[in-house]
Coordinates of C-alpha atoms and ligand atoms in Angstrom, one line a residue:
Chain G
X1 CA 52.9 -7.7 -78.0
X2 CA 51.3 -5.4 -75.5
X3 CA 48.0 -6.9 -74.3
X4 CA 45.8 -3.8 -73.9
X5 CA 46.0 -2.5 -77.5
X6 CA 45.7 -6.0 -78.9
X7 CA 42.6 -6.8 -76.9
X8 CA 41.1 -3.5 -77.7
X9 CA 41.5 -4.1 -81.4
X10 CA 40.1 -7.6 -81.1
X11 CA 37.1 -6.3 -79.1
X12 CA 36.4 -3.5 -81.6
X13 CA 36.5 -5.9 -84.5
X14 CA 34.2 -8.3 -82.9
X15 CA 31.8 -5.5 -81.9
X16 CA 31.6 -4.5 -85.6
X17 CA 30.8 -8.1 -86.6
X18 CA 28.2 -8.3 -83.8
X19 CA 26.6 -5.2 -85.3
X20 CA 26.1 -6.8 -88.7
X21 CA 25.0 -10.3 -88.0
X22 CA 21.4 -11.4 -87.1
X23 CA 18.1 -12.3 -88.6
X24 CA 17.9 -9.1 -90.6
X25 CA 21.0 -8.5 -92.6
X26 CA 22.6 -5.1 -92.1
X27 CA 25.0 -3.4 -94.4
X28 CA 27.0 -1.0 -92.1
X29 CA 28.4 1.0 -95.1
X30 CA 24.9 2.0 -96.3
X31 CA 23.2 2.1 -93.0
X32 CA 23.2 5.8 -92.7
X33 CA 21.0 6.4 -95.7
X34 CA 18.5 3.8 -94.6
X35 CA 16.1 4.6 -91.7
X36 CA 15.0 1.0 -91.3
X37 CA 18.5 -0.3 -91.0
X38 CA 19.4 2.5 -88.6
X39 CA 16.5 1.4 -86.5
X40 CA 17.7 -2.2 -86.3
X41 CA 21.2 -1.0 -85.5
X42 CA 20.3 1.5 -82.8
X43 CA 17.4 -0.3 -81.2
X44 CA 18.7 -3.9 -81.3
X45 CA 22.3 -4.5 -82.5
X46 CA 24.1 -1.7 -80.7
X47 CA 22.3 -2.3 -77.4
X48 CA 23.1 -6.0 -77.7
X49 CA 26.7 -5.5 -78.6
X50 CA 27.2 -3.0 -75.7
X51 CA 25.4 -5.4 -73.3
X52 CA 27.7 -8.2 -74.2
X53 CA 30.8 -6.1 -73.7
X54 CA 29.7 -4.5 -70.5
X55 CA 28.6 -7.9 -69.0
X56 CA 31.9 -9.6 -69.9
X57 CA 34.1 -6.7 -68.6
X58 CA 32.2 -6.2 -65.4
X59 CA 31.9 -9.9 -64.5
X60 CA 35.6 -10.4 -65.1
X61 CA 36.5 -7.4 -62.8
X62 CA 34.0 -8.7 -60.2
X63 CA 35.8 -12.1 -60.3
X64 CA 39.2 -10.4 -59.6
X65 CA 37.7 -8.7 -56.6
X66 CA 36.1 -11.7 -55.0
X67 CA 39.3 -13.7 -55.6
X68 CA 41.3 -11.0 -53.9
X69 CA 38.9 -10.7 -51.0
X70 CA 38.9 -14.4 -50.3
X71 CA 42.5 -15.0 -51.4
X72 CA 41.6 -17.9 -53.5
X73 CA 41.7 -18.2 -57.3
X74 CA 39.0 -20.8 -57.6
X75 CA 36.0 -18.7 -57.0
X76 CA 34.0 -16.3 -59.1
X77 CA 30.7 -14.3 -58.7
X78 CA 28.9 -17.3 -60.0
X79 CA 30.3 -19.7 -57.4
X80 CA 30.1 -17.5 -54.3
X81 CA 26.4 -17.4 -53.8
X82 CA 26.2 -13.9 -55.3
X83 CA 24.0 -14.6 -58.3
X84 CA 21.6 -16.7 -56.2
X85 CA 21.5 -13.9 -53.7
X86 CA 20.5 -11.4 -56.4
X87 CA 17.8 -13.8 -57.6
X88 CA 16.5 -14.2 -54.0
X89 CA 16.3 -10.5 -53.5
X90 CA 14.4 -10.0 -56.8
X91 CA 12.1 -12.8 -55.9
X92 CA 11.4 -11.4 -52.5
X93 CA 10.5 -7.9 -53.8
X94 CA 8.5 -9.4 -56.7
X95 CA 6.4 -11.3 -54.2
X96 CA 6.1 -8.6 -51.5
X97 CA 5.5 -5.7 -53.9
X98 CA 4.6 -6.9 -57.4
X99 CA 4.3 -3.3 -58.6
X100 CA 7.6 -2.1 -57.2
X101 CA 9.5 0.3 -59.4
X102 CA 12.6 -1.0 -61.3
X103 CA 15.1 0.9 -59.2
X104 CA 13.8 -0.7 -56.0
X105 CA 14.1 -4.1 -57.6
X106 CA 17.7 -3.4 -58.5
X107 CA 18.4 -2.2 -54.9
X108 CA 16.8 -5.3 -53.5
X109 CA 18.8 -7.6 -55.8
X110 CA 22.1 -5.8 -55.0
X111 CA 21.5 -5.7 -51.2
X112 CA 20.5 -9.4 -51.2
X113 CA 23.5 -10.3 -53.3
X114 CA 25.8 -8.4 -51.0
X115 CA 24.3 -10.2 -48.0
X116 CA 24.9 -13.7 -49.4
X117 CA 28.4 -12.9 -50.6
X118 CA 29.2 -11.6 -47.2
X119 CA 27.9 -14.8 -45.8
X120 CA 30.2 -16.7 -48.1
X121 CA 33.2 -14.6 -47.0
X122 CA 32.3 -15.1 -43.3
X123 CA 32.1 -18.9 -43.9
X124 CA 35.4 -19.2 -45.6
X125 CA 37.2 -17.0 -43.1
X126 CA 36.6 -19.9 -40.7
X127 CA 38.1 -22.5 -42.9
X128 CA 41.8 -23.4 -42.5
X129 CA 43.8 -21.3 -44.8
X130 CA 45.8 -24.2 -46.3
X131 CA 42.8 -26.0 -47.6
X132 CA 42.7 -24.3 -50.9
X133 CA 40.0 -26.4 -52.5
X134 CA 37.6 -26.0 -49.6
X135 CA 36.9 -22.5 -50.6
X136 CA 35.3 -23.2 -54.0
X137 CA 33.6 -26.2 -52.6
X138 CA 32.0 -24.1 -49.8
X139 CA 31.0 -21.6 -52.6
X140 CA 29.4 -24.3 -54.7
X141 CA 27.5 -25.7 -51.6
X142 CA 26.3 -22.2 -50.6
X143 CA 25.2 -21.4 -54.2
X144 CA 23.5 -24.8 -54.4
X145 CA 21.6 -24.3 -51.2
X146 CA 20.6 -20.7 -52.1
X147 CA 19.6 -21.9 -55.6
X148 CA 17.3 -24.5 -54.2
X149 CA 15.7 -22.0 -51.9
X150 CA 15.1 -19.7 -54.9
X151 CA 13.7 -22.6 -56.9
X152 CA 11.4 -23.8 -54.1
X153 CA 9.9 -20.3 -53.6
X154 CA 9.6 -20.0 -57.4
X155 CA 7.6 -23.2 -57.7
X156 CA 5.4 -22.2 -54.8
X157 CA 4.6 -18.8 -56.2
X158 CA 4.5 -19.7 -59.8
X159 CA 7.4 -17.5 -60.7
X160 CA 9.6 -20.2 -62.2
X161 CA 9.8 -18.6 -65.6
X162 CA 11.5 -15.5 -64.1
X163 CA 13.9 -17.5 -62.2
X164 CA 14.9 -19.4 -65.3
X165 CA 15.8 -16.2 -67.1
X166 CA 17.8 -15.0 -64.1
X167 CA 19.8 -18.0 -63.2
X168 CA 19.9 -20.5 -66.0
X169 CA 20.0 -19.1 -69.4
X170 CA 22.4 -16.1 -69.5
X171 CA 21.9 -14.8 -73.1
X172 CA 21.6 -11.6 -75.0
X173 CA 18.9 -12.2 -77.6
X174 CA 16.3 -10.3 -75.7
X175 CA 18.4 -7.2 -75.3
X176 CA 16.9 -4.1 -77.0
X177 CA 17.3 -0.5 -76.3
X178 CA 15.6 0.4 -73.1
X179 CA 16.2 -3.1 -71.6
X180 CA 20.0 -3.2 -71.0
X181 CA 20.9 0.2 -69.7
X182 CA 21.3 -1.1 -66.1
X183 CA 24.4 -2.8 -67.3
X184 CA 26.0 0.6 -67.4
X185 CA 25.7 0.6 -63.7
X186 CA 27.7 -2.7 -63.6
X187 CA 30.3 -1.1 -65.9
X188 CA 30.4 2.0 -63.6
X189 CA 30.9 -0.2 -60.5
X190 CA 33.8 -2.0 -62.3
X191 CA 35.4 1.4 -63.1
X192 CA 35.0 2.4 -59.5
X193 CA 37.0 -0.8 -58.5
X194 CA 39.9 0.4 -60.7
X195 CA 40.3 3.5 -58.6
X196 CA 40.7 1.3 -55.5
X197 CA 42.9 -1.2 -57.4
X198 CA 45.9 -0.8 -55.0
X199 CA 43.7 -1.4 -52.0
X200 CA 42.3 -4.6 -53.4
X201 CA 45.8 -5.7 -54.4
X202 CA 47.0 -5.0 -50.8
X203 CA 44.0 -6.9 -49.3
X204 CA 45.1 -9.8 -51.5
X205 CA 48.4 -9.9 -49.6
X206 CA 46.6 -10.9 -46.4
X207 CA 45.1 -9.0 -43.4
X208 CA 48.5 -8.8 -41.6
X209 CA 50.3 -7.1 -44.5
X210 CA 47.3 -4.8 -45.2
X211 CA 47.0 -3.7 -41.5
X212 CA 50.8 -3.2 -41.4
X213 CA 50.5 -0.9 -44.3
X214 CA 47.8 1.1 -42.6
X215 CA 44.9 -0.1 -44.7
X216 CA 41.5 -0.4 -43.0
X217 CA 40.6 -3.9 -44.1
X218 CA 36.9 -3.7 -43.3
X219 CA 36.3 -0.6 -45.5
X220 CA 38.0 -2.3 -48.5
X221 CA 36.1 -5.5 -47.9
X222 CA 32.8 -3.6 -47.9
X223 CA 33.7 -1.7 -51.1
X224 CA 34.7 -5.0 -52.8
X225 CA 31.5 -6.7 -51.7
X226 CA 29.4 -3.8 -53.0
X227 CA 31.1 -3.9 -56.4
X228 CA 30.8 -7.6 -56.8
X229 CA 27.1 -7.6 -55.7
X230 CA 26.1 -4.7 -57.8
X231 CA 27.8 -6.1 -60.9
X232 CA 26.2 -9.5 -60.4
X233 CA 22.8 -8.2 -59.6
X234 CA 22.7 -6.0 -62.7
X235 CA 23.8 -8.9 -64.9
X236 CA 21.4 -11.4 -63.4
X237 CA 18.4 -9.1 -63.8
X238 CA 19.2 -7.9 -67.3
X239 CA 20.6 -10.9 -69.2
X240 CA 20.8 -13.8 -66.6
X241 CA 23.9 -15.2 -65.1
X242 CA 26.8 -15.8 -67.4
X243 CA 29.1 -18.5 -65.9
X244 CA 32.8 -18.8 -65.8
X245 CA 33.9 -15.4 -67.0
X246 CA 34.6 -14.1 -63.5
X247 CA 36.5 -17.3 -62.7
X248 CA 38.6 -18.0 -65.8
X249 CA 39.6 -14.6 -67.0
X250 CA 41.2 -13.4 -63.7
X251 CA 43.2 -16.6 -63.5
X252 CA 44.6 -16.4 -67.0
X253 CA 45.5 -12.7 -66.7
X254 CA 47.2 -13.3 -63.3
X255 CA 49.3 -16.2 -64.7
X256 CA 50.6 -13.9 -67.4
X257 CA 50.7 -10.5 -65.8
X258 CA 50.5 -11.1 -62.1
X259 CA 48.3 -9.5 -59.5
X260 CA 49.3 -5.8 -59.6
X261 CA 45.6 -4.9 -60.1
X262 CA 46.3 -1.3 -61.1
X263 CA 48.0 -2.6 -64.2
X264 CA 45.9 -5.7 -64.8
X265 CA 42.3 -4.6 -64.2
X266 CA 42.0 -2.9 -67.6
X267 CA 43.3 -6.1 -69.2
X268 CA 41.0 -8.2 -67.2
X269 CA 38.0 -6.1 -68.2
X270 CA 39.0 -6.2 -71.9
X271 CA 39.6 -9.9 -71.8
X272 CA 36.2 -10.5 -70.2
X273 CA 34.5 -8.5 -72.9
X274 CA 36.4 -10.3 -75.6
X275 CA 35.5 -13.7 -74.2
X276 CA 31.8 -13.1 -73.8
X277 CA 31.6 -11.4 -77.1
X278 CA 33.3 -14.3 -78.8
X279 CA 30.8 -16.7 -77.2
X280 CA 27.9 -14.6 -78.1
X281 CA 29.0 -14.4 -81.7
X282 CA 29.6 -18.1 -81.8
X283 CA 26.1 -18.7 -80.4
X284 CA 24.6 -16.5 -83.1
X285 CA 26.5 -18.1 -85.9
X286 CA 26.5 -21.9 -85.3
X287 CA 22.8 -22.5 -86.1
X288 CA 22.1 -19.2 -87.9
X289 CA 19.4 -17.7 -88.0
X290 CA 18.7 -19.3 -84.6
X291 CA 20.8 -18.9 -81.5
X292 CA 22.5 -20.8 -78.8
X293 CA 22.6 -18.8 -75.5
X294 CA 26.0 -17.3 -74.9
X295 CA 25.8 -18.6 -71.3
X296 CA 25.6 -22.2 -72.6
X297 CA 28.6 -21.8 -74.9
X298 CA 30.6 -20.2 -72.0
X299 CA 29.6 -23.1 -69.8
X300 CA 31.3 -25.4 -72.2
X301 CA 34.3 -23.2 -73.1
X302 CA 34.7 -22.1 -69.5
X303 CA 34.7 -25.5 -68.0
X304 CA 37.4 -26.7 -70.4
X305 CA 39.5 -23.6 -69.6
X306 CA 38.9 -24.1 -65.9
X307 CA 40.1 -27.7 -66.0
X308 CA 43.2 -26.6 -67.9
X309 CA 43.9 -24.0 -65.2
X310 CA 43.4 -26.6 -62.4
X311 CA 45.7 -28.9 -64.2
X312 CA 48.5 -26.4 -64.4
X313 CA 48.3 -24.8 -61.0
X314 CA 51.0 -22.3 -59.9
X315 CA 53.8 -24.0 -58.1
X316 CA 53.0 -22.5 -54.7
X317 CA 49.3 -23.3 -54.3
Chain A
X1 CA 60.1 4.2 -27.1
X2 CA 57.6 1.4 -27.2
X3 CA 55.8 1.0 -23.9
X4 CA 53.9 -2.1 -23.0
X5 CA 51.7 -1.7 -20.0
X6 CA 49.9 -4.6 -18.3
X7 CA 49.2 -6.5 -21.5
X8 CA 47.5 -9.8 -21.1
X9 CA 46.2 -11.9 -24.0
X10 CA 44.1 -15.0 -24.3
X11 CA 43.2 -17.2 -27.3
X12 CA 39.9 -18.8 -26.5
X13 CA 40.3 -19.8 -22.8
X14 CA 44.0 -20.3 -23.0
X15 CA 46.1 -17.6 -21.5
X16 CA 49.0 -16.7 -23.9
X17 CA 50.5 -13.6 -22.3
X18 CA 50.4 -12.7 -18.5
X19 CA 50.3 -9.1 -17.5
X20 CA 53.4 -8.0 -19.5
X21 CA 54.9 -4.6 -18.7
X22 CA 58.1 -3.7 -20.4
X23 CA 59.6 -1.3 -23.0
X24 CA 61.6 -1.3 -26.1
X25 CA 64.2 1.5 -25.8
X26 CA 64.4 4.1 -28.5
X27 CA 67.4 4.2 -30.8
X28 CA 68.4 0.7 -29.9
X29 CA 68.3 -2.8 -31.4
X30 CA 66.1 -5.0 -29.2
X31 CA 66.1 -8.8 -29.5
X32 CA 63.2 -10.9 -28.2
X33 CA 64.3 -14.4 -27.4
X34 CA 62.6 -17.4 -25.9
X35 CA 61.5 -21.0 -26.6
X36 CA 58.8 -21.9 -29.1
X37 CA 55.4 -20.9 -27.9
X38 CA 56.7 -18.4 -25.4
X39 CA 54.5 -15.7 -26.8
X40 CA 57.1 -13.6 -28.7
X41 CA 55.1 -13.4 -32.0
X42 CA 51.9 -12.7 -30.1
X43 CA 53.5 -9.8 -28.3
X44 CA 55.0 -8.4 -31.5
X45 CA 51.7 -8.7 -33.3
X46 CA 49.9 -6.9 -30.5
X47 CA 52.5 -4.1 -30.6
X48 CA 52.1 -3.9 -34.4
X49 CA 48.2 -3.8 -34.0
X50 CA 47.9 -6.9 -36.2
X51 CA 45.9 -8.4 -33.3
X52 CA 43.4 -6.3 -31.2
X53 CA 44.6 -5.6 -27.7
X54 CA 42.4 -7.4 -25.1
X55 CA 43.9 -5.9 -22.0
X56 CA 46.6 -3.3 -21.2
X57 CA 48.1 -0.5 -23.2
X58 CA 50.7 -0.2 -25.9
X59 CA 52.2 3.1 -27.1
X60 CA 54.7 3.6 -29.9
X61 CA 56.7 6.8 -29.8
X62 CA 54.0 8.3 -27.6
X63 CA 51.0 7.2 -29.6
X64 CA 48.6 4.9 -28.0
X65 CA 48.1 2.3 -30.6
X66 CA 44.4 1.7 -29.7
X67 CA 43.7 5.4 -30.2
X68 CA 45.9 6.2 -33.2
X69 CA 44.5 5.8 -36.8
X70 CA 46.1 2.7 -38.4
X71 CA 47.3 4.7 -41.4
X72 CA 49.2 7.1 -39.1
X73 CA 50.8 4.1 -37.3
X74 CA 51.9 2.8 -40.7
X75 CA 54.2 5.8 -41.0
X76 CA 55.7 5.3 -37.6
X77 CA 56.3 1.6 -37.5
X78 CA 56.7 -1.2 -40.0
X79 CA 56.1 -4.8 -39.0
X80 CA 57.0 -8.0 -40.7
X81 CA 55.0 -11.0 -39.4
X82 CA 56.3 -14.5 -39.0
X83 CA 53.9 -15.9 -41.6
X84 CA 54.9 -14.4 -44.8
X85 CA 53.4 -16.8 -47.4
X86 CA 51.5 -14.7 -49.8
X87 CA 49.2 -16.1 -52.5
X88 CA 49.4 -13.1 -54.7
X89 CA 51.5 -13.2 -57.9
X90 CA 53.5 -10.0 -57.6
X91 CA 56.8 -9.1 -59.0
X92 CA 59.4 -8.4 -56.3
X93 CA 59.6 -4.8 -57.3
X94 CA 55.8 -4.5 -56.9
X95 CA 55.8 -6.1 -53.5
X96 CA 58.6 -3.8 -52.2
X97 CA 56.7 -0.9 -53.8
X98 CA 53.7 -1.5 -51.6
X99 CA 56.0 -0.7 -48.7
X100 CA 55.7 2.9 -49.8
X101 CA 51.9 2.9 -49.9
X102 CA 51.5 4.4 -46.4
X103 CA 53.3 7.5 -47.7
X104 CA 51.9 8.0 -51.2
X105 CA 48.5 6.1 -50.9
X106 CA 48.4 5.4 -54.6
X107 CA 50.4 8.3 -56.1
X108 CA 54.1 7.3 -56.0
X109 CA 56.5 10.1 -56.4
X110 CA 60.1 10.0 -57.7
X111 CA 61.2 9.8 -54.1
X112 CA 59.1 6.7 -53.5
X113 CA 60.5 5.0 -56.6
X114 CA 64.0 5.9 -55.4
X115 CA 63.3 4.4 -52.0
X116 CA 62.1 1.1 -53.6
X117 CA 65.1 0.9 -55.8
X118 CA 67.3 1.5 -52.8
X119 CA 65.6 -1.3 -50.7
X120 CA 65.8 -3.7 -53.6
X121 CA 69.5 -2.9 -54.0
X122 CA 70.1 -3.2 -50.2
X123 CA 68.9 -6.8 -50.2
X124 CA 70.6 -7.8 -53.5
X125 CA 67.2 -8.2 -55.2
X126 CA 67.8 -5.8 -58.1
X127 CA 68.7 -8.6 -60.6
X128 CA 65.4 -10.4 -59.9
X129 CA 63.2 -7.4 -59.3
X130 CA 60.9 -8.4 -62.2
X131 CA 60.5 -12.0 -61.2
X132 CA 57.3 -13.1 -59.6
X133 CA 57.2 -13.9 -55.9
X134 CA 56.3 -17.5 -56.5
X135 CA 59.2 -17.9 -58.9
X136 CA 62.1 -17.1 -56.5
X137 CA 63.6 -19.1 -53.6
X138 CA 62.4 -19.1 -50.1
X139 CA 65.3 -16.9 -48.9
X140 CA 64.9 -14.5 -51.8
X141 CA 61.2 -14.1 -51.0
X142 CA 62.0 -13.5 -47.4
X143 CA 64.5 -10.8 -48.4
X144 CA 61.8 -9.2 -50.5
X145 CA 59.5 -9.1 -47.5
X146 CA 62.2 -7.5 -45.4
X147 CA 62.9 -5.0 -48.2
X148 CA 59.3 -4.1 -48.2
X149 CA 59.4 -3.3 -44.5
X150 CA 62.6 -1.3 -45.1
X151 CA 61.0 0.7 -47.9
X152 CA 58.3 1.7 -45.5
X153 CA 61.1 3.9 -43.9
X154 CA 59.6 4.2 -40.4
X155 CA 61.2 5.2 -37.1
X156 CA 60.3 1.8 -35.7
X157 CA 60.9 -1.5 -37.5
X158 CA 59.5 -4.8 -36.0
X159 CA 60.6 -8.1 -37.5
X160 CA 59.5 -11.5 -36.5
X161 CA 62.2 -14.0 -37.2
X162 CA 63.6 -12.2 -40.2
X163 CA 66.6 -14.6 -40.4
X164 CA 64.3 -17.4 -41.5
X165 CA 65.5 -19.0 -44.7
X166 CA 68.5 -16.7 -44.9
X167 CA 71.9 -18.1 -45.6
X168 CA 74.8 -17.1 -43.3
X169 CA 76.0 -14.3 -45.4
X170 CA 72.6 -12.7 -45.9
X171 CA 71.8 -13.1 -42.3
X172 CA 74.9 -11.3 -41.3
X173 CA 74.3 -8.6 -43.9
X174 CA 70.8 -8.1 -42.6
X175 CA 72.0 -7.7 -39.0
X176 CA 74.6 -5.2 -40.3
X177 CA 71.9 -3.2 -42.0
X178 CA 69.7 -3.1 -38.9
X179 CA 72.7 -2.0 -36.9
X180 CA 73.3 0.7 -39.5
X181 CA 69.7 1.9 -39.3
X182 CA 70.1 2.2 -35.5
X183 CA 73.6 3.7 -35.3
X184 CA 73.5 6.0 -38.3
X185 CA 69.9 6.9 -38.9
X186 CA 68.6 6.9 -35.3
X187 CA 66.0 4.3 -36.0
X188 CA 64.8 1.7 -33.5
X189 CA 64.5 -2.0 -34.2
X190 CA 62.8 -4.9 -32.5
X191 CA 63.2 -8.4 -33.7
X192 CA 62.5 -11.9 -32.7
X193 CA 65.5 -14.2 -33.2
X194 CA 66.0 -17.9 -32.4
X195 CA 69.7 -18.0 -33.2
X196 CA 70.8 -16.5 -30.0
X197 CA 74.3 -15.6 -31.1
X198 CA 72.8 -13.0 -33.5
X199 CA 71.3 -11.4 -30.4
X200 CA 74.6 -11.8 -28.6
X201 CA 76.6 -10.1 -31.3
X202 CA 74.3 -7.4 -32.5
X203 CA 71.6 -6.5 -30.0
X204 CA 71.7 -3.6 -27.5
X205 CA 68.8 -4.8 -25.5
X206 CA 67.5 -8.4 -25.0
X207 CA 64.1 -9.4 -23.7
X208 CA 63.7 -13.1 -22.8
X209 CA 60.3 -14.6 -22.7
X210 CA 58.9 -17.9 -21.5
X211 CA 55.4 -19.2 -21.0
X212 CA 53.9 -15.8 -21.7
X213 CA 56.0 -13.9 -19.2
X214 CA 59.2 -11.9 -19.3
X215 CA 61.9 -13.7 -17.4
X216 CA 64.8 -11.4 -18.0
X217 CA 65.7 -8.1 -19.8
X218 CA 68.7 -5.9 -20.1
X219 CA 71.9 -5.7 -22.1
X220 CA 73.2 -8.8 -24.0
X221 CA 75.8 -9.3 -21.3
X222 CA 73.2 -9.2 -18.5
X223 CA 70.7 -11.5 -20.1
X224 CA 72.7 -14.0 -22.1
X225 CA 74.2 -15.8 -19.1
X226 CA 74.5 -19.5 -18.4
X227 CA 71.9 -19.3 -15.6
X228 CA 69.3 -17.3 -17.5
X229 CA 69.6 -19.3 -20.7
X230 CA 69.7 -22.7 -19.1
X231 CA 66.5 -21.8 -17.2
X232 CA 64.9 -20.2 -20.3
X233 CA 65.4 -23.3 -22.5
X234 CA 65.3 -26.0 -19.8
X235 CA 68.6 -27.3 -21.0
X236 CA 72.2 -26.7 -19.8
X237 CA 73.8 -24.1 -22.0
X238 CA 77.4 -22.9 -21.8
X239 CA 78.3 -19.3 -22.6
X240 CA 81.8 -18.2 -23.6
X241 CA 83.0 -14.7 -24.4
X242 CA 84.1 -13.4 -27.8
X243 CA 85.4 -9.8 -28.3
X244 CA 83.7 -8.7 -25.1
X245 CA 80.3 -10.2 -26.0
X246 CA 78.7 -13.4 -25.0
X247 CA 79.1 -16.4 -27.3
X248 CA 76.5 -19.1 -26.7
X249 CA 77.6 -22.6 -27.1
X250 CA 74.2 -24.2 -27.5
X251 CA 75.0 -26.5 -30.4
X252 CA 77.4 -28.8 -28.5
Ligands
ATP401 N1 45.5 -19.6 -33.1 C1 45.9 -20.1 -31.9 N2 45.1 -20.9 -31.1 C2 45.5 -21.3 -30.0 N3 46.7 -21.1 -29.4 C3 47.6 -20.4 -30.2 C4 47.2 -19.9 -31.4 N4 48.3 -19.2 -31.9 C5 49.2 -19.3 -31.0 N5 48.8 -20.0 -29.9 C6 49.6 -20.4 -28.7 O1 50.1 -19.1 -28.2 C7 51.3 -19.3 -27.6 C8 52.3 -18.3 -28.1 O2 52.4 -18.3 -29.5 P1 53.5 -17.4 -30.2 O3 53.3 -17.7 -31.7 O4 53.3 -16.1 -29.7 O5 54.8 -18.1 -29.8 P2 56.3 -17.7 -30.2 O6 57.0 -17.3 -29.0 O7 56.3 -16.7 -31.3 O8 56.8 -19.1 -30.7 P3 57.8 -19.5 -32.0 O9 59.2 -19.3 -31.5 O10 57.5 -20.9 -32.2 O11 57.4 -18.6 -33.1 C9 51.8 -20.8 -28.0 O12 51.7 -21.6 -26.9 C10 50.8 -21.2 -29.0 O13 50.5 -22.5 -28.9
MG402 MG1 56.8 -16.8 -33.3

């Protein structure tokens, strides 16, 4: 079975289901004749469905990139200080200029996320290469430290409720038309990554091989950082951080298909979308008509998947 | 020709290379020999711009490596480092395929595919071309790395201990291929070898290094003598002759 068509069909089916379920029941077949139903669909269901798919796809692609940049499979945008960096940038701009326009907030979040991720990469480049597990540990420590800085500032400035929505409760129930469109930027960044897929794959072979093949490693590093930071910043600001997608999906796809990113990135993106979509649907169905945040479900599902991946590591590290 | 002019190198405070001036002749197979830690890999990495030059100049076929864009150098020389462990999960055909990247930069042509197939065939990798790098033996992986450098199809080929992990037959086959590159295609090859008899049997030019200095250079017959080798390795080494070339009896 070819993975791309199978995943595309699965995603399309889940998106259809996602359009129909919710507090107000929607009959897709008769929606066109009914303005009220159309309103629900276009203003709420469609935006939510797209937001879920974009988030999953972009985060999974960001995960592949960060893993190639640091040459370690046990990191993701949620364990490299990226999400906390985005939150820090948002917090700073909110405090310094409360009336700042949205685009400036996005820029602040992206730049700050880029800075903290660059810090992460600088730290781990000093670690001994063979210590595979030090890399995720360093990421968790950095994320933890940055997270407490954000929380501390949040308490001091009475902004805790924002921080909660950015870092803790990744979920899609608040998504309506007009409040998710930034995620298209995340999706665009992920598409951009596909055009440089070969470069990221070559960077993953190590600096020596990359230099030998005439690749300017710094430029690729910067591009990768920018994509990871922009994706994460957009997700954090619109729906809050969704854990594990960027960690687990790249691992599973690499085990099955390998690391030729030009071939695998579309599969990674589709798988990420499918995974988050499944978790969002599950969250909407278990205690219907109430919801469990997709981020929470992913936390559970993702940690089980991650343990399974750790347990059956590839033979050569 | 590769010219090396007054190259010194330090790591931290420790001097690794001392004012090295030498050359690798064009259209020849040059072997770099010397004990562990002599600085062979460091010198090769400096030539291959895998390490920034601290002092001195290196030029490859007339191009100063410090002033030539790295992507242009990748079409002039291919280098295989000593450390070839790669964490990526690539199929052998994909790895070898990346050797063509300096030429097509993302848009492989039929010519590129043909070159990759040729390189896989040359190193007897065709039957396992679809296997992942972490699912083949150490020697097979090593051959895949060499095949990747071959596929790069450059005038200069620099290999750091390519014989690592290779069995006798594959080691000899590799030396034969390198010889063929030099004799029939006019290419130039530089390689680090520890098994000195491979240098004795196949190399045109030998550079002997010790403690970050060059202690001897010249033809195999000039360098691979009892005096030079005993000095180089701080151990008495007998040298016989076989078909007009030195045969080093270091194992007894
Ligand atoms: N990262 C490093 N830090 C400090 N010293 C180093 C480092 N890498 C290499 N060296 C030292 O530099 C010297 C030259 O090393 P190099 O790898 O060039 O030797 P070599 O001739 O290739 O040896 P071998 O035959 O073992 O491969 C050695 O004395 C080594 O200890
Ligand atoms: Mg060496």
